[in-house]
PDB file of C-alpha atoms in Angstrom:
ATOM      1  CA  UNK A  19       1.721 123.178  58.822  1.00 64.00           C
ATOM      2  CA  UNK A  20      -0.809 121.383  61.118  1.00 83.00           C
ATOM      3  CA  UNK A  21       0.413 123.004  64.009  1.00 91.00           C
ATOM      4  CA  UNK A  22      -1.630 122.203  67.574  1.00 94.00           C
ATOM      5  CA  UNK A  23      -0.449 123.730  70.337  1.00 96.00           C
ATOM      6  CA  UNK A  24      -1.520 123.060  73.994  1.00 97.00           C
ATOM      7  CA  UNK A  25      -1.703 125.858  77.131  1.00 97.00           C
ATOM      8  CA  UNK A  26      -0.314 124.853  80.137  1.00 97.00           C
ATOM      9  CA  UNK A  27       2.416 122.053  79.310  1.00 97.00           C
ATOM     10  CA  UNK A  28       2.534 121.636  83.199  1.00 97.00           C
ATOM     11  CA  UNK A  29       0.072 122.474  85.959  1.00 97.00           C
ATOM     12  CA  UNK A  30      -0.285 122.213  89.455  1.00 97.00           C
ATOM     13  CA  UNK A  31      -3.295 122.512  91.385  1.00 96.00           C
ATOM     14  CA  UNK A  32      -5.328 121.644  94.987  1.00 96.00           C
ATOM     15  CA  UNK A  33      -7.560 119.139  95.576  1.00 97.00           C
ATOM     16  CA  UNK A  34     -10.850 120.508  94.874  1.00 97.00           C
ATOM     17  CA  UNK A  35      -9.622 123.100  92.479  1.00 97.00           C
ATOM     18  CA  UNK A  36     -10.504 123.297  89.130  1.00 97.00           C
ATOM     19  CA  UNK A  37      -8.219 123.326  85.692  1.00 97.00           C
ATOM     20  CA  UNK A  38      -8.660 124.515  82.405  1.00 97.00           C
ATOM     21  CA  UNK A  39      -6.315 123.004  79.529  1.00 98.00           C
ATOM     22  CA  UNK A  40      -6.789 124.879  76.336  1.00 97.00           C
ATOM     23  CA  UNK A  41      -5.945 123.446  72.240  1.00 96.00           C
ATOM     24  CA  UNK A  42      -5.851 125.412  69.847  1.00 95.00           C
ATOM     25  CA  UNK A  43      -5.184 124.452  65.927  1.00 92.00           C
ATOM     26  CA  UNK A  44      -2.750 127.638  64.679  1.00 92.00           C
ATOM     27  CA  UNK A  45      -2.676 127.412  61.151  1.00 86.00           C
ATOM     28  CA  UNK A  46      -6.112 125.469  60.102  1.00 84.00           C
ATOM     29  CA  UNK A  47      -9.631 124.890  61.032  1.00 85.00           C
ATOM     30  CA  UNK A  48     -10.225 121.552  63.210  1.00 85.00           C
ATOM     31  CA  UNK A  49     -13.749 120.491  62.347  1.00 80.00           C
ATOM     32  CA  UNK A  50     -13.378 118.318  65.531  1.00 89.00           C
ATOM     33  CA  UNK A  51     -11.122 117.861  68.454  1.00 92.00           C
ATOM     34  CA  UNK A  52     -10.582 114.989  70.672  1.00 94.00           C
ATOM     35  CA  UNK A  53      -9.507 114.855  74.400  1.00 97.00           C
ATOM     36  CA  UNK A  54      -7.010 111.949  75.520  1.00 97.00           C
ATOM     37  CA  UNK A  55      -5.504 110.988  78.415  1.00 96.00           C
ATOM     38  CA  UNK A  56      -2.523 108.611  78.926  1.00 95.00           C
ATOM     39  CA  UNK A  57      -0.761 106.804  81.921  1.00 91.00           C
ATOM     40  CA  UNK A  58       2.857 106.073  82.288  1.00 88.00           C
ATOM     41  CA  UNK A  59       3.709 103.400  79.359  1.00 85.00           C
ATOM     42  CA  UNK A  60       0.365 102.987  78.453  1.00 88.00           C
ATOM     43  CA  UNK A  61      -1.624 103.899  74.760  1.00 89.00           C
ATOM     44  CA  UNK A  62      -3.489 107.251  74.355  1.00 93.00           C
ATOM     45  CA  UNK A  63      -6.920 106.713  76.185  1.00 93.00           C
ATOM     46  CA  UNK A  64      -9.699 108.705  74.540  1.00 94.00           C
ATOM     47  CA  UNK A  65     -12.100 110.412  76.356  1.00 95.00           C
ATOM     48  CA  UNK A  66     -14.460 112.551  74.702  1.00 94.00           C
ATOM     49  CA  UNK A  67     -14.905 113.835  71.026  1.00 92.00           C
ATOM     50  CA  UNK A  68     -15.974 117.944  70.882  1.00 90.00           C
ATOM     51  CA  UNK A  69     -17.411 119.543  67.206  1.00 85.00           C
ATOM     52  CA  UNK A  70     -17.278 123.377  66.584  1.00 80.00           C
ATOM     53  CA  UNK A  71     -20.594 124.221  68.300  1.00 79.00           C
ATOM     54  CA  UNK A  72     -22.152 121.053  69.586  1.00 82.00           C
ATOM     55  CA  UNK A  73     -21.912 119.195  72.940  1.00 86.00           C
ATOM     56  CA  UNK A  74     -18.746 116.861  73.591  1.00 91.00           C
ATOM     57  CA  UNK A  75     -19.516 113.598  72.741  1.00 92.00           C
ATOM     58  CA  UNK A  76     -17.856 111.540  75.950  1.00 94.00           C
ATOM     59  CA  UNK A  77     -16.563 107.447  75.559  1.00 93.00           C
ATOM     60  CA  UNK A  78     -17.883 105.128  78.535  1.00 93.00           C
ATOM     61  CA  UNK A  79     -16.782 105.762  81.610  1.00 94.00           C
ATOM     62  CA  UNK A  80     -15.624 109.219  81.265  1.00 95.00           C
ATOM     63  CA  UNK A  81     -17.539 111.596  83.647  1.00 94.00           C
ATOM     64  CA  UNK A  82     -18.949 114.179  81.887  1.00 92.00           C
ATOM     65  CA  UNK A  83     -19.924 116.563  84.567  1.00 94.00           C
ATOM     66  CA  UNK A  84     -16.039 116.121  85.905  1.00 96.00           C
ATOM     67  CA  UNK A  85     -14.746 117.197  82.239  1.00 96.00           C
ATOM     68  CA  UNK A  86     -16.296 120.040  80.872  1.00 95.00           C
ATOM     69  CA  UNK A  87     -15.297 120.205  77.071  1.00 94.00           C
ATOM     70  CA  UNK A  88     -16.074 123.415  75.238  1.00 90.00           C
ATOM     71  CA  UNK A  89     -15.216 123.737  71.666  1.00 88.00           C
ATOM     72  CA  UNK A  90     -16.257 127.509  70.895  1.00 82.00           C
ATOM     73  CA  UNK A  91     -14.723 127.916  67.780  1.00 87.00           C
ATOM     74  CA  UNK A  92     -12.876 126.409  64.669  1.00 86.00           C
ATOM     75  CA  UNK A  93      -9.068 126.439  66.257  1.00 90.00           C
ATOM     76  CA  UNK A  94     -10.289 126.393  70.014  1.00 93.00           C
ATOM     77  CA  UNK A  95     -11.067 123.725  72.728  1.00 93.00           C
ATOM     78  CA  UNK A  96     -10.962 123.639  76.306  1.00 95.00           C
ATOM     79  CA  UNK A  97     -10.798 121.079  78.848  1.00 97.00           C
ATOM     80  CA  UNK A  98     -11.584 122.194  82.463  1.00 97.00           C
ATOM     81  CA  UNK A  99     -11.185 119.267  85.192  1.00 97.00           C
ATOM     82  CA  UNK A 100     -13.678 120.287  88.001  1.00 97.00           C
ATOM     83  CA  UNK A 101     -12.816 119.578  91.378  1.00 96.00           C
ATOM     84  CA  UNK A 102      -9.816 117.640  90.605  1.00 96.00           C
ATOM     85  CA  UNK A 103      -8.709 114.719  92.774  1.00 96.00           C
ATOM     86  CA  UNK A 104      -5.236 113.175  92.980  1.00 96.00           C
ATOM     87  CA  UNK A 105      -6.333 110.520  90.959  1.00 95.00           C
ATOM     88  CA  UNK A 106      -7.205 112.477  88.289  1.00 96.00           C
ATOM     89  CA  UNK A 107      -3.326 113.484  87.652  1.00 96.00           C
ATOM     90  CA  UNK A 108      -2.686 112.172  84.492  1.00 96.00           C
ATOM     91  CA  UNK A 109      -1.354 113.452  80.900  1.00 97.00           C
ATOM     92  CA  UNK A 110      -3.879 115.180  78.936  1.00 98.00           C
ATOM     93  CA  UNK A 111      -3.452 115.395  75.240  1.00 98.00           C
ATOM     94  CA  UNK A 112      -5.806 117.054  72.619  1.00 97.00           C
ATOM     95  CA  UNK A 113      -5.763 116.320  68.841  1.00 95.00           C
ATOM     96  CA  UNK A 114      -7.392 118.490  66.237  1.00 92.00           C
ATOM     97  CA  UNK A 115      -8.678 116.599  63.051  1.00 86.00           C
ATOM     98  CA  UNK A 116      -8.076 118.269  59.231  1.00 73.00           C
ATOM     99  CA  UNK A 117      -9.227 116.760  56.117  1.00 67.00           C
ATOM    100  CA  UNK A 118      -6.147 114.935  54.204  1.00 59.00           C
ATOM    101  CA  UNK A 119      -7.769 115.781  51.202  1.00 59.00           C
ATOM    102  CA  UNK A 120      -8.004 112.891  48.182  1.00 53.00           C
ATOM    103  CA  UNK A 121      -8.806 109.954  49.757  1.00 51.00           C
ATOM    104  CA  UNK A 122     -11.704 109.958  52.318  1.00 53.00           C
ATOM    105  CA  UNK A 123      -9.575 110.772  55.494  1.00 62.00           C
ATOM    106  CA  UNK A 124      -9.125 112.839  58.165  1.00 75.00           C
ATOM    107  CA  UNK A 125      -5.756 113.025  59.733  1.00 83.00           C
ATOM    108  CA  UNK A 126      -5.392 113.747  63.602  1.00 88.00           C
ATOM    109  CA  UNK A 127      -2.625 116.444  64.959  1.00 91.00           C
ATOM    110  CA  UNK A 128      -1.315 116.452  68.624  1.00 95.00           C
ATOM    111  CA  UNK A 129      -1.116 118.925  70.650  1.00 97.00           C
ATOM    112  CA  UNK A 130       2.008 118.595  72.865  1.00 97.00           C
ATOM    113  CA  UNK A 131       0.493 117.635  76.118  1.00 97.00           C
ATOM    114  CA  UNK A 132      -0.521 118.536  79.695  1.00 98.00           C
ATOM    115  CA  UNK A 133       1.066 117.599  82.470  1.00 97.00           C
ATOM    116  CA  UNK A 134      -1.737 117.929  85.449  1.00 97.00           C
ATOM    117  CA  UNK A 135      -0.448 117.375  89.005  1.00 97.00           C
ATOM    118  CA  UNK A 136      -3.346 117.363  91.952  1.00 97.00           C
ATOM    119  CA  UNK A 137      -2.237 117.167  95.538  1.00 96.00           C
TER     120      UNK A 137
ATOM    121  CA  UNK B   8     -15.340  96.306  67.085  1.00 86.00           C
ATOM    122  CA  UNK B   9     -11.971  97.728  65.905  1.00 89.00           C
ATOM    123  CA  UNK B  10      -9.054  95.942  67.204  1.00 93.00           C
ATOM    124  CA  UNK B  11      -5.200  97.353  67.038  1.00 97.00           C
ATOM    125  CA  UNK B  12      -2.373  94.627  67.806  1.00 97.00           C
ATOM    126  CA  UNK B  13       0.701  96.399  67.465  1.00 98.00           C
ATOM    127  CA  UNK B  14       4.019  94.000  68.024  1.00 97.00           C
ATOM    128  CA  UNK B  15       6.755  93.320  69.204  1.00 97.00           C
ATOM    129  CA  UNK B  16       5.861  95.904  72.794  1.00 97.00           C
ATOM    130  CA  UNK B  17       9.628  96.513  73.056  1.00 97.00           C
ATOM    131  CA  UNK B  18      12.703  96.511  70.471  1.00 98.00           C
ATOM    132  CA  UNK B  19      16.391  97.133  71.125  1.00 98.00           C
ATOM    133  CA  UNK B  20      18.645  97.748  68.205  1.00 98.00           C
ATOM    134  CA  UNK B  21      21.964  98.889  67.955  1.00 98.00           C
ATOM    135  CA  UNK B  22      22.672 101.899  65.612  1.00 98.00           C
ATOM    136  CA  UNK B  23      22.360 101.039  62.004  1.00 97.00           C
ATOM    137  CA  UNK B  24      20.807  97.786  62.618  1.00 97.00           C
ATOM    138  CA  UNK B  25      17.500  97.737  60.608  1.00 98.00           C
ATOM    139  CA  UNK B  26      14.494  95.942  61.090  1.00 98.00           C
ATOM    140  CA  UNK B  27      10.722  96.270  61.504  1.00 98.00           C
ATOM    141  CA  UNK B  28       7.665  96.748  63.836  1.00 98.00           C
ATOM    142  CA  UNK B  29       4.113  95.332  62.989  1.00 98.00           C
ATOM    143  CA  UNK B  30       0.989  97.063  63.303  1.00 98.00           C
ATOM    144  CA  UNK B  31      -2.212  94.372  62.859  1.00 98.00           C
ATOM    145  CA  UNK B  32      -5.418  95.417  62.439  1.00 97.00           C
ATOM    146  CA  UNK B  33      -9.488  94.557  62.224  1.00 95.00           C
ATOM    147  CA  UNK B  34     -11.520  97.216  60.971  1.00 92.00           C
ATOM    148  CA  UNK B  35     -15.323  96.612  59.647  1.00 89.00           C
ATOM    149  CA  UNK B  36     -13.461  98.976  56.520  1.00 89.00           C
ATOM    150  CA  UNK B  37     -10.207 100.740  56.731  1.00 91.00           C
ATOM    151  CA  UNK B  38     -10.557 104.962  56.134  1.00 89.00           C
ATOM    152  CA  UNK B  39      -7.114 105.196  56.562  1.00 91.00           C
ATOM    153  CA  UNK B  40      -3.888 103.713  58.739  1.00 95.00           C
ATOM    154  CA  UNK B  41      -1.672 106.196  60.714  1.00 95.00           C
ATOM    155  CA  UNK B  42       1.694 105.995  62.290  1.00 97.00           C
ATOM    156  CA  UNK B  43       2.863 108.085  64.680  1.00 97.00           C
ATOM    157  CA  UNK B  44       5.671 108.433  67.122  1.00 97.00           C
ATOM    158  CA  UNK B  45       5.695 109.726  70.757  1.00 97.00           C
ATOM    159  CA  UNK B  46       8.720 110.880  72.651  1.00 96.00           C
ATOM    160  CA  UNK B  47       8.043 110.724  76.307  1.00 94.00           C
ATOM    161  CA  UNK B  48       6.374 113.656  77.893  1.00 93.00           C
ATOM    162  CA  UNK B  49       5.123 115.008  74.219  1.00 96.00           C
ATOM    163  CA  UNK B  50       2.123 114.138  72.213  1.00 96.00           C
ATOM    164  CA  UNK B  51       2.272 111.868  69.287  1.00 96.00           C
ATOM    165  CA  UNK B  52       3.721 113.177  66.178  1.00 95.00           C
ATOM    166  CA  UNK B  53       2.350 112.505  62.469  1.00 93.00           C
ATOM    167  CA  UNK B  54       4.143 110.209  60.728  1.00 95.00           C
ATOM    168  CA  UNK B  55       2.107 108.761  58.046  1.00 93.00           C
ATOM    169  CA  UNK B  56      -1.280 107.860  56.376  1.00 92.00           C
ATOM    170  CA  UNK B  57      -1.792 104.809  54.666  1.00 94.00           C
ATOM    171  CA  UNK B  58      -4.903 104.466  52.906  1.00 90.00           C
ATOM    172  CA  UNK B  59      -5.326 101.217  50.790  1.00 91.00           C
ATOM    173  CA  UNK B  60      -3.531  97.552  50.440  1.00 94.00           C
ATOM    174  CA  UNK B  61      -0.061  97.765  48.547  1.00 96.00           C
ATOM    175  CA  UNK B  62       0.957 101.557  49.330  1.00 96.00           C
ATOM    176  CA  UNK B  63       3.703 102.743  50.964  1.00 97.00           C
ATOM    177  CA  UNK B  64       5.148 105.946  52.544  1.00 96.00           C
ATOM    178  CA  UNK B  65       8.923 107.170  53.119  1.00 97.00           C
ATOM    179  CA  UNK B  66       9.991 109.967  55.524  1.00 94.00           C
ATOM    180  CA  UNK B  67      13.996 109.381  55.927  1.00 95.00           C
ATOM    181  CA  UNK B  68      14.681 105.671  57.453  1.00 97.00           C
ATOM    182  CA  UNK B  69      11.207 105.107  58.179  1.00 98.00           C
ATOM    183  CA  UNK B  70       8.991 103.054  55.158  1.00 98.00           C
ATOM    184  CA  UNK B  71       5.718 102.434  55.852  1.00 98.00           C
ATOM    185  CA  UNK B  72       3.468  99.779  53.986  1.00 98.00           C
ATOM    186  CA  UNK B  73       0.024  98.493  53.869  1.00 97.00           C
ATOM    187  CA  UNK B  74      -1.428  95.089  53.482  1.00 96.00           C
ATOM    188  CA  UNK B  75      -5.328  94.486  54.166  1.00 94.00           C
ATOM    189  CA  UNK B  76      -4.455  93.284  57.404  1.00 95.00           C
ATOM    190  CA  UNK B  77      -1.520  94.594  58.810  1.00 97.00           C
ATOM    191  CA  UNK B  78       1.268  97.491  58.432  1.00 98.00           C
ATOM    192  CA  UNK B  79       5.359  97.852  58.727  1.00 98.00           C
ATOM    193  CA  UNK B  80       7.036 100.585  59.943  1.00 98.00           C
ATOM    194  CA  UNK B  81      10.545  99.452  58.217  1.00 98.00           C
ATOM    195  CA  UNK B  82      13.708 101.428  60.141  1.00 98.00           C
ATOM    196  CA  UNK B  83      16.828 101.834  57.865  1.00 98.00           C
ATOM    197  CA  UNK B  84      20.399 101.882  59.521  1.00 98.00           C
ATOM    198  CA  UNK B  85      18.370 103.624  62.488  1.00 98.00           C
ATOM    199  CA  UNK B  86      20.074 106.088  64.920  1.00 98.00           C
ATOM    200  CA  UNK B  87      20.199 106.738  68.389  1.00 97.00           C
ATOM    201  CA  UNK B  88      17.662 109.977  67.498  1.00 97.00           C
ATOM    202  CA  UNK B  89      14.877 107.631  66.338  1.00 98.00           C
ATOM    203  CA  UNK B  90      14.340 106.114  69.865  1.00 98.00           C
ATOM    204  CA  UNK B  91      10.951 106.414  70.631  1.00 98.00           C
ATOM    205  CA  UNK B  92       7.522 104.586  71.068  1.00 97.00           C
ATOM    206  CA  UNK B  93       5.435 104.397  67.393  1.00 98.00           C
ATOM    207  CA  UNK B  94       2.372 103.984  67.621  1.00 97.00           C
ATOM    208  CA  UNK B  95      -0.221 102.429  64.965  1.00 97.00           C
ATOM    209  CA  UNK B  96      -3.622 103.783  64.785  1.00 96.00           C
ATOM    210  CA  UNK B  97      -6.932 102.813  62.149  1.00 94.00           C
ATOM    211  CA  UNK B  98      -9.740 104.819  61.151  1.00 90.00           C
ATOM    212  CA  UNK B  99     -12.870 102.950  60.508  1.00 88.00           C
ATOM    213  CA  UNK B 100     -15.313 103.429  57.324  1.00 83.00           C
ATOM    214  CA  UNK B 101     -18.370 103.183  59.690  1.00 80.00           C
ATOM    215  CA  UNK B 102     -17.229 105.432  61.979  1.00 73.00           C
ATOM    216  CA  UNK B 103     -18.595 109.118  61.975  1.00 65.00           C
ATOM    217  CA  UNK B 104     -16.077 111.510  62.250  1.00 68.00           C
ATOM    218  CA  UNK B 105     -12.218 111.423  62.505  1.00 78.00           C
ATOM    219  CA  UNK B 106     -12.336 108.985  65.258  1.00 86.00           C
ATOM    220  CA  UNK B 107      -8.586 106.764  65.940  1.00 91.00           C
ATOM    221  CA  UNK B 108      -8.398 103.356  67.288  1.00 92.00           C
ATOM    222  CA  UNK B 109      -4.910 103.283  68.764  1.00 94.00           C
ATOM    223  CA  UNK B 110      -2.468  99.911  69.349  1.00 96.00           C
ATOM    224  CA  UNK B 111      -0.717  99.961  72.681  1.00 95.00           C
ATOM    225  CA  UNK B 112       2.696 101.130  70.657  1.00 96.00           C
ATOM    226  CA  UNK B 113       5.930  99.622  70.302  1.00 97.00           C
ATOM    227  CA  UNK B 114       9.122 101.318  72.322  1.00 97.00           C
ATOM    228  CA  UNK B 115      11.874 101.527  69.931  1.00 98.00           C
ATOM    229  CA  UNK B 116      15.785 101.928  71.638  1.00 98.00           C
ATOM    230  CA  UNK B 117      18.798 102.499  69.555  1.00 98.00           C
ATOM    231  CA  UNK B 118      22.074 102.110  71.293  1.00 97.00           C
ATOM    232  CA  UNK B 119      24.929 103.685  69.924  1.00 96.00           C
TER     233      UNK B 119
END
C-alpha cells in the first residue's frame, strides 16, 4: 500500500517551454501533497505544500507564478514549470501525506521522481 | 525553528560490519520521527515512524530508536544491497499539516 507514482520519470524540454509533472496517490486519498526539489548530493528542498481544493501554499523563495501547483482532487497533483530555464533543471519529487492512524501523525509517501532537463 | 543534524555525512562499511547513523533533532514538540532511504535517481522510500522517547522499529537489519533528542538507525551484518543515503526527517506539534523537516542524510556504502 501507499503507492505514489510520478508521470514523466524523465523529461526534456526548450527553453521557454513549459512542463507539467503529475502525482498521483493510487491506492489512498492524500489530504495534502508536497512538491520538492533536490540537487545532486544535496537533502530534499521543499517548495510548496498543495490541499485538495485550495491554493498551494509556496516556502520563501519559491516563485509562485513560475510553479503552478494544482491539486484537483484527492489522488491528483500537478506541477507545471512555466517557461523553464536551464537553471531550473533539477529533480522534482512529490510526496502525498496519509494519516498513520493511532498516534497523531501523518506519514509522507514519495513519488519516484522527475528528472527535468531544459536546454 | 526545527533543526535536523543528521551524522556522520558519509559511512563505509564492509559487508556484515554493523554499526549506526545518528539523526539529532530540535523540535518545539515532536509529532513523529521518520526514516527514510533514497537510492540515487528515486524518491525517498518509507522506512519508519517513530513517535515517542524509548520506541523502536525493526524492518530486517535496520532498528530504529528514539530518544527525546536524537534517533539510530542501527544496521545489522549489512549487505552490499543496503547502500544508500537515509535520511532523518521530524514532524513538528505546532506545525499545521503533514509538513517534514529533513537532515541533509547520511550516504551509507557496503563493500563486499
Amino acid at each position: 500500500g501507499a503507492v505514489v507514482s510520478q508521470h514523466p520519470s524523465r523529461v526534456i524540454c526548450k527553453s521557454g517551454t513549459s512542463v507539467k509533472i503529475e502525482c498521483r496517490s493510487l491506492d489512498f486519498q492524500a489530504t495534502t501533497m508536497f512538491w520538492y526539489r533536490q540537487f545532486p548530493k544535496q537533502s530534499l528542498m521543499l517548495m510548496a505544500t498543495s490541499n485538495e481544493g485550495s491554493k498551494a501554499t509556496y516556502e520563501q523563495g519559491v516563485e509562485k507564478d513560475k510553479f503552478l501547483i494544482n491539486h484537483a482532487s484527492l489522488t491528483l497533483s500537478t506541477l507545471t514549470v512555466t517557461s523553464a530555464h536551464p537553471e531550473d533543471s533539477s529533480f522534482y519529487i512529490c510526496s502525498a501525506s496519509a494519516w498513520a492512524g493511532g498516534w497523531v501523525a501523518y506519514e509522507q509517501y514519495f513519488g519516484p521522481g522527475t528528472r527535468l532537463t531544459v536546454t | 525553528e526545527d533543526q535536523v543534524t543528521q551524522s556522520p555525512e558519509a559511512l563505509r562499511l564492509q559487508e556484515g560490519e554493523s554499526s549506526s547513523l545518528n539523526c539529532s533533532y530540535t523540535v518545539s514538540g515532536l509529532r513523529g520521527l521518520f526514516w527514510y532511504r533514497q537510492d540515487p535517481g528515486k524518491g525517498p522510500e518509507f522506512l519508519f515512524t517513530l513517535y515517542s522517547a524509548g520506541e523502536e522499529k525493526e524492518k530486517e537489519r535496520l532498528k530504529a530508536t528514539l530518544t527525546k533528542k536524537e534517533s539510530f538507525l542501527h544496521i545489522t551484518a549489512p549487505k552490499p544491497e543496503d547502500s544508500a543515503t537515509y535520511l532523518c526527517a521530524v514532524q513538528d506539534q505546532e506545525t499545521s499539516g503533514s509538513r517534514l523537516t529533513f537532515g541533509e542524510g547520511t550516504q551509507l556504502t557496503v563493500n563486499p
